[in-house]
Structures are given as structure tokens and as C-alpha cells.
Coordinates of C-alpha atoms (C1' of nucleotides) in Angstrom, one line a residue:
Chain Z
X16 CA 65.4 108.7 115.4
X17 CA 63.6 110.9 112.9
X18 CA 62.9 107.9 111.1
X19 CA 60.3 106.6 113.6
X20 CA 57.6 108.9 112.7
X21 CA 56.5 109.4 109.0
X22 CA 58.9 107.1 107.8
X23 CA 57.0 105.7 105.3
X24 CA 56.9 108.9 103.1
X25 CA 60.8 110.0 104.0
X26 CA 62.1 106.3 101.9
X27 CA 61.7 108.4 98.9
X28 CA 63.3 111.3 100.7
X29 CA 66.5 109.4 101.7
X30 CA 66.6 107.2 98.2
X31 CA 66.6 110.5 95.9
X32 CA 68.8 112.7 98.4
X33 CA 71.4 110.5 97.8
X34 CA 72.8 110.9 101.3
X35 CA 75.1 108.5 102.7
X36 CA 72.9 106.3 100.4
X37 CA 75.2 104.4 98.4
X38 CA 75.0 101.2 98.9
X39 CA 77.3 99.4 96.1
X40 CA 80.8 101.0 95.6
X41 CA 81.3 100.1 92.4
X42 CA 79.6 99.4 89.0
X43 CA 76.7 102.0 87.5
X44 CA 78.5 105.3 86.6
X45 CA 75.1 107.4 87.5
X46 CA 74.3 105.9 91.2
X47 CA 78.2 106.5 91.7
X48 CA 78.0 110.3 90.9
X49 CA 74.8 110.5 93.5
X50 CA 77.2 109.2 95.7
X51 CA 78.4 111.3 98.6
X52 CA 81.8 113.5 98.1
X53 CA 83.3 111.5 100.7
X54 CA 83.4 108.5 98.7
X55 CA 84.0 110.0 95.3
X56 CA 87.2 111.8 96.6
X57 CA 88.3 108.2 98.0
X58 CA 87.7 106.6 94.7
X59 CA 89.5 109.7 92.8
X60 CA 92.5 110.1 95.2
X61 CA 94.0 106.7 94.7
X62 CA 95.0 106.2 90.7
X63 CA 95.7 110.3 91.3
X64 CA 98.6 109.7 94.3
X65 CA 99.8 106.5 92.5
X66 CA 100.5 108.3 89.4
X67 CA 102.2 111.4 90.6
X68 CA 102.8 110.5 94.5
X69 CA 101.9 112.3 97.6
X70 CA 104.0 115.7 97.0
X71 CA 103.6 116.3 93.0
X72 CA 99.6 115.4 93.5
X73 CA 97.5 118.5 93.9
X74 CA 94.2 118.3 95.9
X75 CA 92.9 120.8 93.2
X76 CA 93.3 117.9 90.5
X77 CA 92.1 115.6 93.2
X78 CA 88.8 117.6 93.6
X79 CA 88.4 118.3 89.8
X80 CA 88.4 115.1 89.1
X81 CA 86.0 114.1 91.9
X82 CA 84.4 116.9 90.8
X83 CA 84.0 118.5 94.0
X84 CA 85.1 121.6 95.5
X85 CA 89.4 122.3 96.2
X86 CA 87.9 122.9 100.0
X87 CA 86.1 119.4 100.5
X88 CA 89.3 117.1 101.2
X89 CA 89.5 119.8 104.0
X90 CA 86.3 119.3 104.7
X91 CA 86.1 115.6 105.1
X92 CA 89.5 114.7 105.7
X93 CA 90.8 117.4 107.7
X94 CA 94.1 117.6 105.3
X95 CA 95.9 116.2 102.7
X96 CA 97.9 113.5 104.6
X97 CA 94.7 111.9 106.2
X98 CA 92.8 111.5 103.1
X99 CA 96.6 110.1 101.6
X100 CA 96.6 107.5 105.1
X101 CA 92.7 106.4 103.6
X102 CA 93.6 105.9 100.6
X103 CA 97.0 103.8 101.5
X104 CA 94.7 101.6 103.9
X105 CA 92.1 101.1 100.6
X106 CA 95.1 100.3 98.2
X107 CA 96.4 97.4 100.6
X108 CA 92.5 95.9 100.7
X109 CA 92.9 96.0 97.2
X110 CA 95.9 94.9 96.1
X111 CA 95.6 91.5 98.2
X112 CA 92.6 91.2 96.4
X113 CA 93.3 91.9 92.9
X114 CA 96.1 89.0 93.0
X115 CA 95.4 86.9 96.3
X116 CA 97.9 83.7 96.8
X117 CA 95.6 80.4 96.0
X118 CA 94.4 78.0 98.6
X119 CA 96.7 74.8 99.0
X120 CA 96.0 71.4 100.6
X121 CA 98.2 69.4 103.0
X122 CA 100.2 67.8 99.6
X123 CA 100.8 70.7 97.5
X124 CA 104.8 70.3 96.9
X125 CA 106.7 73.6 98.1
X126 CA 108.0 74.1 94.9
X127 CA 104.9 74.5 93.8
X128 CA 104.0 76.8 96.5
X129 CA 107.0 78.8 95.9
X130 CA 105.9 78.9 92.3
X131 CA 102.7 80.7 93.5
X132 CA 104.2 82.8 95.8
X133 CA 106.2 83.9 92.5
X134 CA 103.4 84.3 90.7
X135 CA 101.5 86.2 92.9
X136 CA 104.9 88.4 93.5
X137 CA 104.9 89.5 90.0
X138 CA 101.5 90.0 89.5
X139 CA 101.1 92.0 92.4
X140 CA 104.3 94.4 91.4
X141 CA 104.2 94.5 87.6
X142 CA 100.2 94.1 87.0
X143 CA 98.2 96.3 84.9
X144 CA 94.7 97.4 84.5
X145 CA 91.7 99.0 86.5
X146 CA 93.2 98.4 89.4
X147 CA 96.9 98.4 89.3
X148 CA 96.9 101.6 90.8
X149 CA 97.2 100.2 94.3
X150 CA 99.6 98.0 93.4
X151 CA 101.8 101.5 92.2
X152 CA 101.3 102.8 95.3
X153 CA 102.1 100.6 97.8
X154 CA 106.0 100.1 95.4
X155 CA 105.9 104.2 96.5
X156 CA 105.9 103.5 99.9
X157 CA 108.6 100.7 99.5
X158 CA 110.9 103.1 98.0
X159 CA 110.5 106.1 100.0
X160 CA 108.7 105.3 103.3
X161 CA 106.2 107.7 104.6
X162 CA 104.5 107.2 108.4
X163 CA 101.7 104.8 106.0
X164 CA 104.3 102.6 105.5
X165 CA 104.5 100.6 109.1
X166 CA 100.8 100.2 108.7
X167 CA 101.6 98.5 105.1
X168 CA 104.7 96.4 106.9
X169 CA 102.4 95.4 109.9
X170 CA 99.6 94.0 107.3
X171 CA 100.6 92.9 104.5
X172 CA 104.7 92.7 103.9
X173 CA 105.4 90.9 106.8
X174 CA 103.0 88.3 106.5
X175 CA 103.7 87.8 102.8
X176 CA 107.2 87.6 103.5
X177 CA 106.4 85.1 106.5
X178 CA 104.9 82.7 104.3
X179 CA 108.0 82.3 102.1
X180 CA 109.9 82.0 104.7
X181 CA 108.1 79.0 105.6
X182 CA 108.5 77.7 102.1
X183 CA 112.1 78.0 102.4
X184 CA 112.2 76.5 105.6
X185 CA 110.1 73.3 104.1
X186 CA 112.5 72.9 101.4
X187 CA 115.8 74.0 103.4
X188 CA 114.9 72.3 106.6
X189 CA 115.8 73.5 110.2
X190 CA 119.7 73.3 110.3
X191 CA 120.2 76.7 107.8
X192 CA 119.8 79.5 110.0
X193 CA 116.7 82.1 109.8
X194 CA 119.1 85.2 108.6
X195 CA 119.9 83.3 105.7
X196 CA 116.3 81.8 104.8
X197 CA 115.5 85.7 105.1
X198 CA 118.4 86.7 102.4
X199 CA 117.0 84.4 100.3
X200 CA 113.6 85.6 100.6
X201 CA 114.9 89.3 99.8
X202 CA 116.5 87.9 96.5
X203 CA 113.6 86.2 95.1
X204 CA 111.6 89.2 95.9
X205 CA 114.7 91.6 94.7
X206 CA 113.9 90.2 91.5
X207 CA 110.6 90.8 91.2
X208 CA 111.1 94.4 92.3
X209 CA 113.8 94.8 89.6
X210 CA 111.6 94.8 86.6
X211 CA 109.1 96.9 88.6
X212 CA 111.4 99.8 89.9
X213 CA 114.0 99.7 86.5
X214 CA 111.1 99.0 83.8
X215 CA 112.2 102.3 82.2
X216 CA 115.5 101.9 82.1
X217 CA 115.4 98.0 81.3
X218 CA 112.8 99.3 78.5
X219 CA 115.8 101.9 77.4
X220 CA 118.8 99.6 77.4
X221 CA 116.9 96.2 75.6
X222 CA 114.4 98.2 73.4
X223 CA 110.4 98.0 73.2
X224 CA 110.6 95.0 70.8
X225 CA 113.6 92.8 72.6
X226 CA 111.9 93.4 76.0
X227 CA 108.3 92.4 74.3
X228 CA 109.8 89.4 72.9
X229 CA 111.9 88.1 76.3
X230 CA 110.3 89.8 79.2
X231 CA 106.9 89.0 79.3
X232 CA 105.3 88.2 82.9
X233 CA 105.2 84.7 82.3
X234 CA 108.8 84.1 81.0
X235 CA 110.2 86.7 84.0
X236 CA 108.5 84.5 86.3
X237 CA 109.7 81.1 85.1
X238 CA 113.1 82.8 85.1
X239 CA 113.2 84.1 88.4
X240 CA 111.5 81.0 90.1
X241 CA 114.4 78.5 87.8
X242 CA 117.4 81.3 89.1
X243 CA 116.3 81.0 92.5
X244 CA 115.3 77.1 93.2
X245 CA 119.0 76.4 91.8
X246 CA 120.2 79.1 94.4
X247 CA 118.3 77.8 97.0
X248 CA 119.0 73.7 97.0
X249 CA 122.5 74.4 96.1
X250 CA 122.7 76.3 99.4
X251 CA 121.3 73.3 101.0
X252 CA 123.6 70.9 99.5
X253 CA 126.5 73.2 100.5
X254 CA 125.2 73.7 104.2
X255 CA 124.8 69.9 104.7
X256 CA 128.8 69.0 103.2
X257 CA 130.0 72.0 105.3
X258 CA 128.7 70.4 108.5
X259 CA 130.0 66.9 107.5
X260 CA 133.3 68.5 106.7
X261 CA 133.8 70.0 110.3
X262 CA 132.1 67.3 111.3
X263 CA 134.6 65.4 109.5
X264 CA 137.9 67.4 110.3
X265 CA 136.7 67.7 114.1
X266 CA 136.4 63.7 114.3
X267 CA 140.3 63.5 112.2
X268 CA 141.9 65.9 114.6
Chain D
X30 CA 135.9 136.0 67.8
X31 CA 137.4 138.6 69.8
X32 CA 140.4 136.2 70.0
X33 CA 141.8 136.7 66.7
X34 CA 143.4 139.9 66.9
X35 CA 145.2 141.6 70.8
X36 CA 145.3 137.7 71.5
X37 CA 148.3 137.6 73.2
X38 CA 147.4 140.1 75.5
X39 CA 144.3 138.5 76.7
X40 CA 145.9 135.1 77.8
X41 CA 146.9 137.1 80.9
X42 CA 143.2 138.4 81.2
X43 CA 141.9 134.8 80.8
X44 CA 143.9 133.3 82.9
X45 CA 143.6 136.2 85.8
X46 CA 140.1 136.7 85.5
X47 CA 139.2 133.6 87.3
X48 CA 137.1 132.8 84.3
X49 CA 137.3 128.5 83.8
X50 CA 141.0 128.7 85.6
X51 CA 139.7 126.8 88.9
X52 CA 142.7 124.2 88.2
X53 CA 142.0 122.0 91.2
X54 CA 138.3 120.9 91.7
X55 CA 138.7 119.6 95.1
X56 CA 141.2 120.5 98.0
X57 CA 141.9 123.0 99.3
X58 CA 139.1 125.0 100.8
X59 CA 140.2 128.4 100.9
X60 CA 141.1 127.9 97.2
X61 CA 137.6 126.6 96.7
X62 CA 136.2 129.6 97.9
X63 CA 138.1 131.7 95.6
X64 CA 137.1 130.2 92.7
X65 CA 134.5 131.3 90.3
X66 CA 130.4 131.0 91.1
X67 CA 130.0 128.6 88.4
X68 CA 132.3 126.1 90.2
X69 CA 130.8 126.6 93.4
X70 CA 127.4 125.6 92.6
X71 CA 128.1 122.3 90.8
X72 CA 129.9 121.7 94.2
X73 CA 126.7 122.1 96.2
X74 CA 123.9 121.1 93.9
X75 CA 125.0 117.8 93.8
X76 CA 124.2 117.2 97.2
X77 CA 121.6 118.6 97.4
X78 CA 119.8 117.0 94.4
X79 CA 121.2 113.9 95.9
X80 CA 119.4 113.9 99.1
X81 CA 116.4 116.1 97.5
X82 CA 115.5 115.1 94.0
X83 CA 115.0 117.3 91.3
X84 CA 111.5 118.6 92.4
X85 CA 112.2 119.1 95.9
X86 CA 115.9 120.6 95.8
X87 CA 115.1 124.0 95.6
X88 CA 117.6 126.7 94.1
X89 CA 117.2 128.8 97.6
X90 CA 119.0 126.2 99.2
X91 CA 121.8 125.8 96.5
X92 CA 122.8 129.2 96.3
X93 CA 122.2 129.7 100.2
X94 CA 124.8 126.7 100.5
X95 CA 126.9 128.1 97.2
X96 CA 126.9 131.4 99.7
X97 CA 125.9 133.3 96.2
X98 CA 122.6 135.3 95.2
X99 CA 120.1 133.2 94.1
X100 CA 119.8 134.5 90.6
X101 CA 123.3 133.3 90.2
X102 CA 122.3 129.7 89.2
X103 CA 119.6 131.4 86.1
X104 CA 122.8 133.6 85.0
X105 CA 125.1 130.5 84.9
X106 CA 123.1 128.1 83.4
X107 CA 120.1 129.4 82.4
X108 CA 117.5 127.4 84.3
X109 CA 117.6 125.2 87.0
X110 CA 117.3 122.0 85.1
X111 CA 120.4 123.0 83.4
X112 CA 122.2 123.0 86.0
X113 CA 120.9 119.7 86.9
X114 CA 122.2 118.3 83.4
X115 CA 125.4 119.6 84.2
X116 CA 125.6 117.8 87.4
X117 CA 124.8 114.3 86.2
X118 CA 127.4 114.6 84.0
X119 CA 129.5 115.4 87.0
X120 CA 127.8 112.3 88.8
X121 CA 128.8 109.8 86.5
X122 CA 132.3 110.7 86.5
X123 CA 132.7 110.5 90.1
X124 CA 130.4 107.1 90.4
X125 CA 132.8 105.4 88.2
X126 CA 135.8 106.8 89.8
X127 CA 134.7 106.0 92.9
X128 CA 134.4 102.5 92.6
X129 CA 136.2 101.3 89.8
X130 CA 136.7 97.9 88.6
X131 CA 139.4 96.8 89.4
X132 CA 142.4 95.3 86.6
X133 CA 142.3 91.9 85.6
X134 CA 144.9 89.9 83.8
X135 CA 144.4 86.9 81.5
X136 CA 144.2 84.6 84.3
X137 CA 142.3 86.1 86.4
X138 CA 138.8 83.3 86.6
X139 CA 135.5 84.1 85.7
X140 CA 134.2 83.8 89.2
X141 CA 136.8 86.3 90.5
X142 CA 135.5 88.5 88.2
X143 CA 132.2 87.8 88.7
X144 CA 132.9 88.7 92.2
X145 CA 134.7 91.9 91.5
X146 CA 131.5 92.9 89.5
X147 CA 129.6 92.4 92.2
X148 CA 131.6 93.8 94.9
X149 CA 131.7 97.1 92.7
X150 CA 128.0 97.2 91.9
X151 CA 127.2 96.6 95.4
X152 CA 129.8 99.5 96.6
X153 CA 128.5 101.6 94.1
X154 CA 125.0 101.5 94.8
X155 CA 124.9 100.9 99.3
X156 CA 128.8 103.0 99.5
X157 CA 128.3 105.5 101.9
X158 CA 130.7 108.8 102.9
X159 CA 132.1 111.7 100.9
X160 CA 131.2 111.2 97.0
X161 CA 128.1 108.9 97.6
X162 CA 126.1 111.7 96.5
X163 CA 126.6 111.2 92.9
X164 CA 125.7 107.1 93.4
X165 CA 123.0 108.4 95.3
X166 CA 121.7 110.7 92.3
X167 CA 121.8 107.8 89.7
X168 CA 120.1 105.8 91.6
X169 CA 117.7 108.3 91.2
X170 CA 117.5 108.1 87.5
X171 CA 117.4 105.0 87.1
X172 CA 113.7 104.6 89.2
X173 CA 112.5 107.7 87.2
X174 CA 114.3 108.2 84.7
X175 CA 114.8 112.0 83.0
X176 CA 116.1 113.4 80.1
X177 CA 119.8 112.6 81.9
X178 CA 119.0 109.1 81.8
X179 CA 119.7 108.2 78.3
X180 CA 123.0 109.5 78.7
X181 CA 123.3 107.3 81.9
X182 CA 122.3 104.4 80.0
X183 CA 125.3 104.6 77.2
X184 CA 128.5 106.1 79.1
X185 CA 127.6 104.0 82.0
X186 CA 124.8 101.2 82.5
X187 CA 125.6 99.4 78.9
X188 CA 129.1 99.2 79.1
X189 CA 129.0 98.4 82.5
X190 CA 125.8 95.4 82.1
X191 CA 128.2 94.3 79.0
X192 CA 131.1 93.3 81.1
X193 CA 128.7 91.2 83.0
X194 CA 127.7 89.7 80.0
X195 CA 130.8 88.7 78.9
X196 CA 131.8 87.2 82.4
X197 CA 129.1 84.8 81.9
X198 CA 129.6 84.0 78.7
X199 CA 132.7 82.7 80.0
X200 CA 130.8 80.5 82.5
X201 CA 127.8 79.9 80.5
X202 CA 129.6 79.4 76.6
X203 CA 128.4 79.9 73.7
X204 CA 125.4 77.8 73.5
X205 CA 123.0 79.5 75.8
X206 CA 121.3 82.9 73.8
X207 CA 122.0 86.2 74.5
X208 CA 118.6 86.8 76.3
X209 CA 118.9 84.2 79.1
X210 CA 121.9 85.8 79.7
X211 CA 121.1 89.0 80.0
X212 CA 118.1 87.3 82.2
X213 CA 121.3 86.5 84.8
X214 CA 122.4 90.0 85.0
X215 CA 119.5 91.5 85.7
X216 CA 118.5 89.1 88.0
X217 CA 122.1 89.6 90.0
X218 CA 122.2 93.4 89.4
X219 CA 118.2 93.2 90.9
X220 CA 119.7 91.7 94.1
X221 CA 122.6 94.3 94.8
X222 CA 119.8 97.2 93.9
X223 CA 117.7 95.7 96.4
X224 CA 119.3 96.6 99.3
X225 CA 119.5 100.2 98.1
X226 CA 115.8 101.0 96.9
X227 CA 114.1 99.0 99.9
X228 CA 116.7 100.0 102.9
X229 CA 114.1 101.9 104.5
X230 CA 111.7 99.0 104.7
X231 CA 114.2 96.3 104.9
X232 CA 115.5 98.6 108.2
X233 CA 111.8 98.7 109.7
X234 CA 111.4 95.3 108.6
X235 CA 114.1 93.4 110.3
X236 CA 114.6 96.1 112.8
X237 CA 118.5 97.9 113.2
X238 CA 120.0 95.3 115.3
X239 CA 119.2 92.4 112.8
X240 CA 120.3 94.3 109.8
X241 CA 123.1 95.4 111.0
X242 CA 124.8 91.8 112.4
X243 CA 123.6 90.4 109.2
X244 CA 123.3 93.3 106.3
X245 CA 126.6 94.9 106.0
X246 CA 128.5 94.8 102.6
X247 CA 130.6 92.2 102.7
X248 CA 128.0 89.8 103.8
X249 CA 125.8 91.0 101.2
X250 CA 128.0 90.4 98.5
X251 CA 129.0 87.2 99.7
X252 CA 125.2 85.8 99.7
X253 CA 124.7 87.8 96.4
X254 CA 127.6 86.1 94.6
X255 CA 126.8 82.5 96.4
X256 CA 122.9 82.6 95.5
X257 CA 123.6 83.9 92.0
X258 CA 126.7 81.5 91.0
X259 CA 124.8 78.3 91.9
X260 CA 122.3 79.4 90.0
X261 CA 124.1 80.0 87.0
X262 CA 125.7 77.0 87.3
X263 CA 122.7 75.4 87.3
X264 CA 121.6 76.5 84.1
X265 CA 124.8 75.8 82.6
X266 CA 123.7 71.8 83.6
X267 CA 120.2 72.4 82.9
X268 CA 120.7 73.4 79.2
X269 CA 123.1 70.5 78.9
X270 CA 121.2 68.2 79.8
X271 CA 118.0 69.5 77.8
X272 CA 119.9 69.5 74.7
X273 CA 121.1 65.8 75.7
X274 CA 117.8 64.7 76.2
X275 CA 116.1 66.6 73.3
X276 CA 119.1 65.0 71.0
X277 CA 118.3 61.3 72.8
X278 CA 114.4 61.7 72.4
X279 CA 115.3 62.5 68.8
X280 CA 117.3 59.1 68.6
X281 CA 114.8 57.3 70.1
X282 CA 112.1 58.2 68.5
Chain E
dG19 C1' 57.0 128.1 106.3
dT20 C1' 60.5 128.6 109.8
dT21 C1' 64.4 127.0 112.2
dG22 C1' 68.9 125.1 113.0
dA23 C1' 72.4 122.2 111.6
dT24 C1' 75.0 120.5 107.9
dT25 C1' 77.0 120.7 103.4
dT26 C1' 78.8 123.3 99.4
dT27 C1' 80.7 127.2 97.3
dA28 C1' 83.8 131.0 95.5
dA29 C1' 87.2 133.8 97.1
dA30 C1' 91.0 135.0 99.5
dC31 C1' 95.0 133.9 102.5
dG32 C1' 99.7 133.0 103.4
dC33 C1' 103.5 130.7 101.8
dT34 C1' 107.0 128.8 98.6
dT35 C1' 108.5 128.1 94.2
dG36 C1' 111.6 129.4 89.8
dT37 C1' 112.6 133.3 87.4
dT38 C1' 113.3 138.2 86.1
dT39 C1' 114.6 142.9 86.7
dA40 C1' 116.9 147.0 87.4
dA41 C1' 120.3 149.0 90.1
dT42 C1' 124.9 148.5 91.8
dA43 C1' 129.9 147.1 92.2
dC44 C1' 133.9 145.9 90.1
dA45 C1' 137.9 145.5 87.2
dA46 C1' 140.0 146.2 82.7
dT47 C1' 140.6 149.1 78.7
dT48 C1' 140.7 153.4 76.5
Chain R
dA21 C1' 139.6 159.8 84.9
dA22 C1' 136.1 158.1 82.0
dT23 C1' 134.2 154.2 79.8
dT24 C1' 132.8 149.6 79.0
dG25 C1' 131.4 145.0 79.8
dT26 C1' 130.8 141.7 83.2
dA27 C1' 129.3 140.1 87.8
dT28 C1' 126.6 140.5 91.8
dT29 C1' 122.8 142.0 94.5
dA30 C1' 118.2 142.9 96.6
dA31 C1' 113.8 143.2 95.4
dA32 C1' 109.9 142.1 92.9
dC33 C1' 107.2 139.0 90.0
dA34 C1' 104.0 135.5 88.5
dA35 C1' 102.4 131.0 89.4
dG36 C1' 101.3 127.3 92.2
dC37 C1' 100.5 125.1 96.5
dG38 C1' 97.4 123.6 100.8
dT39 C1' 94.4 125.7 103.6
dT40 C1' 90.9 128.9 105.6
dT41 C1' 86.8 131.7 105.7
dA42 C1' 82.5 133.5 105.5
dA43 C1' 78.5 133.5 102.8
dA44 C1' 75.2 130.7 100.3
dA45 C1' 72.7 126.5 99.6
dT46 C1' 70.6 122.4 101.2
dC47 C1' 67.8 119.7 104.0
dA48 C1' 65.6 117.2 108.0
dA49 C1' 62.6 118.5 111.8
dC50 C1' 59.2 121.2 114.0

DNA sequence: GTTGATTTTAAACGCTTGTTTAATACAATT
DNA sequence: AATTGTATTAAACAAGCGTTTAAAATCAAC
């Protein structure tokens, strides 16, 4: 409301203040640190909780970093926990984002949508760079669920899960029941989790160079996706003889 | 030093003193509670770093639960990461022994054994009751591995991934390399560690009823072994074939 | 310039942690 | 009985944590 009068001279007023200015999120370091606290500790919190988790992360490092003061999470967030809940809801934005399933048309093969899905899997768990920190994260909340982690189910597990269950169902057909579509889905994905959640220890029982040579992305994908198609039409081969053999015995008896 | 001269007196001391003469480490209970400090706190703190961790166990709680003072645990073992050591040592002990594999004669098949290494990896890592503490504690180290990890990794992970190994070299033969192998393994041993690391969402996931008429061990293990031998299988034919085909392309051409 | 609300700050609070200490209790040896 | 070395205890310690507070600074509005 203050704007309608002598607006013209308050512009430069609210462009230099630098209140609840900040118009891009990311890019120019400078226009970032004129940002408002609220933001910076949002863009701070996030690599800060993936790298040491909720407990072992100190909202004095939090603030340093942000370089703001220890009582400003308070301030903003009302505790720890709430600014934790924020940044869980930005890491799930961002990790769909940072490796997003690509579009398919009405003939891509499931196979090759499986492949995707793979690929996407893998990325998703075992990528690196600016913004794998989400990605970190969210594996935290997999392995030791807090109350962020129904929000993460609701949004973005159960529909990723959902669409390879639909890729199974195209390739298995109707007749194999949902539970075991579903323990299939886990496997595929318990492989991709593997090298995720036992990278340290795989790292310490093959060594640096053995893992380097073997164990790259692309290879653990074409492994996993050549492990599990095999699984998967063998299970459909064996479903379809098992129901012509009772079909079989039930006709001979 | 003090031993070599009035030793034979001292045996009597030794062995009265209570000093390392707890014979029987489980048992009887009014025993137990006669025996030294020392003994007493192994017995609680692996529980409690169990269900804890390392960070948040704290060494109130162990000595409240050891019923001793809580300086006890700094005059036994110095620190409390000491006495952590000491009880991963204990862990591994009791994770073998608690699930062992089980004998096998010359003629016992590959896929029984295959099946046996599964239904021990699977009761190993998801067994639940008295000693699944010390599973539970592994488990632990292998997601974030610790100075105790290394040790881990040669007394118990290597041999135990080798036996693997050797089952499907067996299936496989000779001609497939090591690393695809080991590929197989991991991609088996990702399945059974599924279940473990990801109960909590799995549970919200698919809600209690559905994991539990669908989830228990024995299906799990059945699925496992299924999914995994086809695909094994698979890549038995697969490599046969390639090396056909590379070895009629060369021919041809 | 003054006012009144909002934001920022340094300091302190209350609590928990692992560890240390100094006094005490105990049992064996002299 | 006195002594000696070990074991146990309650209390204190120092450091770290999340949070609170009350004063200071900032800023739009009059």
C-alpha cells in the first residue's frame, strides 16, 4: 500500500535494500549475498544436512556458512526440524529435476523404457556434482525415515515406483499377480541402491582401481538392466508353463 | 612380570579374584551378575549400539543398564570408542554363529548352495530375536563404515562374498571373468540387503498388511533365489552364444 | 527527524555429552 | 592391625548442542 504514493523515488529504495528482492535464485554470487537470510539459510542448509544428516548437523555451522546469525534459523524457521522439513521439500524439486525420466511416444519398446527408468535410477542415487546433494538426502530418509519421509513416499517414490510397475506389467502381462510385479520392482531398484548404500565397503573389498575399471555408471547400469530383463521374462516363461501344467494335470485327472 | 616368582600362589588369587574367570558368557543370570564389570558392559553395549549407533548410544545408558558407575566404561577401556571396537569384535562372532552355513558334501548342487547362501544372508541380515543385535550392528558398518569396518571386511564380508563366488563359478565356468561375476553377487547380496536398509519405507510403502502376507523370509528368499538364478542362467547362454557368434562372424567374414 | 515495527546481534540459558577426579570401599598381603 | 593396590563411587568438569532473550540496528511511514 505504501507503494502508491512516491513510488517512483522508493524503486531505488527497494532495489538497493535488497529486501525480499531477489528475484533469480541462482547464478551471480554478489546479488545472492544481498539476498535475504531466509533464502541463504535454505540454500546453505541442504549440501550441510546431506553431508552430516539431521542430528550430527549443527545450526551453528548452518548459520556460519550462511553467514548469518546462530539465532536466525530460529528466527525464520521457528526450529531446527522445520527449516530440515523445507529443505527435504527443496531436495525432492531438485532431484526430479537434476535427472528427470525422458518423454516417450506411443512406440517406444518397454525395454527401452525400462532401460530409462534404469538409467534414471542410477543417476538419481549414485550422481555427483553441484547438485547431488539432494539426491544424498533423500537415500537418508530411505534408510532411516523421519516424519519428511511420507511427504517423499506420497510425491515422488510412489509414483516412480508406479511407472515401473507399469513397465513390468507391459512386458509380464496381466496373468502374474501385482505382489510379484512389485518384488520385482524392489530388486531392480535393490540394485541400484546397493552401490549407493555399500559404495564404501564395495570401494574397500574390490579396491579404487578394480572398482574404477568395472563399476563405472554406465557398465552398473547395463549390468543391472541385462541381470534383471533375464529375471524378469524367465518369470514369465515360468508363470505361463506353470498354468499350462495345472492346466494340464487338471484336464489328465 | 610379577608372575615369575610366588607364582604358584597367585593362581588361587587369579582365579578367585573374578579377574577374566567369567567361564560362561551367557546363562545363567545370577551368575552373570556376579561376574566382573568388564563382562557386564560388553553384554549391554551391544544393544545398545545396536539400536543407537555409535553417536547416539550414550555411555549413561550403558552403564545405567550395566547397573555400574558410569566412569566404569573409561576405567575399562579407556574411551568409549574402545569399547565400541571391542564389541564388533564380539558382533562378528555372534553374526556368524548365529546363522551359519550350513555343511555341504561333494554332491550337494550348486543351486542348493546357492540357496543356502541366500537363505543365510537373508537370515542374517532381516533375523530377528535374541542375538540380532550384533547383525543389526554390521549392518551398520557396512552403510558407514568406521575404523571396525576393515576388520569386517576380511574375517567376514570376503570370505563370505568368496563362497558366493565360487558357487557361480560352478554355474557360470570358467569362461566368464572374474568381474561379471562378482557383478552377480552383488547384485544378489543387493537384493537380500534391500529388505533390511529400506524396511521402514518398504513398510509405509506397501502398508503392514501387504508386507506382511507377501514379505516374510521365506518368500523373500524364494523370489530372491528365482529372480537371481534365471538371471544367471541367462548370462551363462548369453556369453555362449556371443562367443558363437563372434567365432561365426569371424568365419564368415 | 520521529515513530513504530521488523530484523539482526551478542550473550546467556539450560541441557546433554564424554571424561576426569578425588574420595571411598574393599580385599589380599605383610 | 596396618598396609597396599585395586575397584567403585558421586561429583565435578569442559565442551557442545538448540534455543531464548533483550538490546541494538535497520528501515518504511508519517
Amino acid at each position: 500500500m505504501w507503494i502508491s504514493e512516491d513510488c517512483i523515488g522508493n524503486f531505488a529504495i527497494i532495489f538497493l535494500s535488497g529486501v525480499d528482492t531477489c528475484a533469480t535464485k541462482s547464478g551471480n554470487k554478489d546479488f545472492m549475498s544481498s539476498c535475504n537470510v531466509r533464502e541463504r539459510l535454505l540454500d546453505v542448509a541442504g549440501p550441510v544436512f546431506s553431508e552430516k544428516g539431521f542430528e550430527k548437523a549443527t545450526v551453528r555451522e548452518i548459520c556460519q556458512k550462511a553467514d548469518v546469525n546462530v539465532a536466525s534459523i530460529n528466527y525464520y524457521f521457528g526450529d531446527k526440524e522445520q527449516l530440515y522439513l523445507e529443505v527435504i521439500r527443496l531436495a525432492k524439486q531438485m532431484g526430479v529435476s537434476r535427472a528427470p525420466l525422458p518423454e516417450w511416444t506411443s512406440d517406444t519398446s518397454a525395454e527401452q523404457k525400462l532401460r530409462d527408468w534404469v538409467t534414471t535410477l542410477v543417476r538419481r542415487m549414485l550422481g555427483t556434482g553441484e547438485l547431488s546433494w539432494s539426491n544424498h538426502l533423500i537415500m537418508r530418509e530411505v534408510l532411516r525415515p523421519t516424519k519428511a519421509c511420507e511427504h517423499l513416499i506420497q510425491e515422488l517414490f510412489r509414483p516412480f515406483v508406479n511407472i515401473a510397475d507399469s513397465i513390468l506389467q507391459e512386458i509380464l502381462g496381466e496373468e502374474i499377480p501385482e505382489y510379484r510385479r512389485m518384488q520385482c520392482v524392489f530388486s531392480i531398484a535393490a540394485q541400484c541402491q546397493f552401490y549407493r548404500v555399500s559404495a564404501g565397503m564395495v570401494t574397500l573389498m574390490l579396491g579404487q582401481k578394480e572398482k574404477a575399471a568395472h563399476y563405472n555408471n554406465d557398465q552398473l547400469i547395463e549390468h543391472i538392466l541385462q541381470f534383471s530383463l533375464a529375471a524378469i521374462k524367465n518369470l514369465k516363461q515360468e508363470f505361463a508353463t506353470s498354468v499350462m501344467e495345472s492346466s494340464a494335470s487338471l484336464h489328465g485327472s
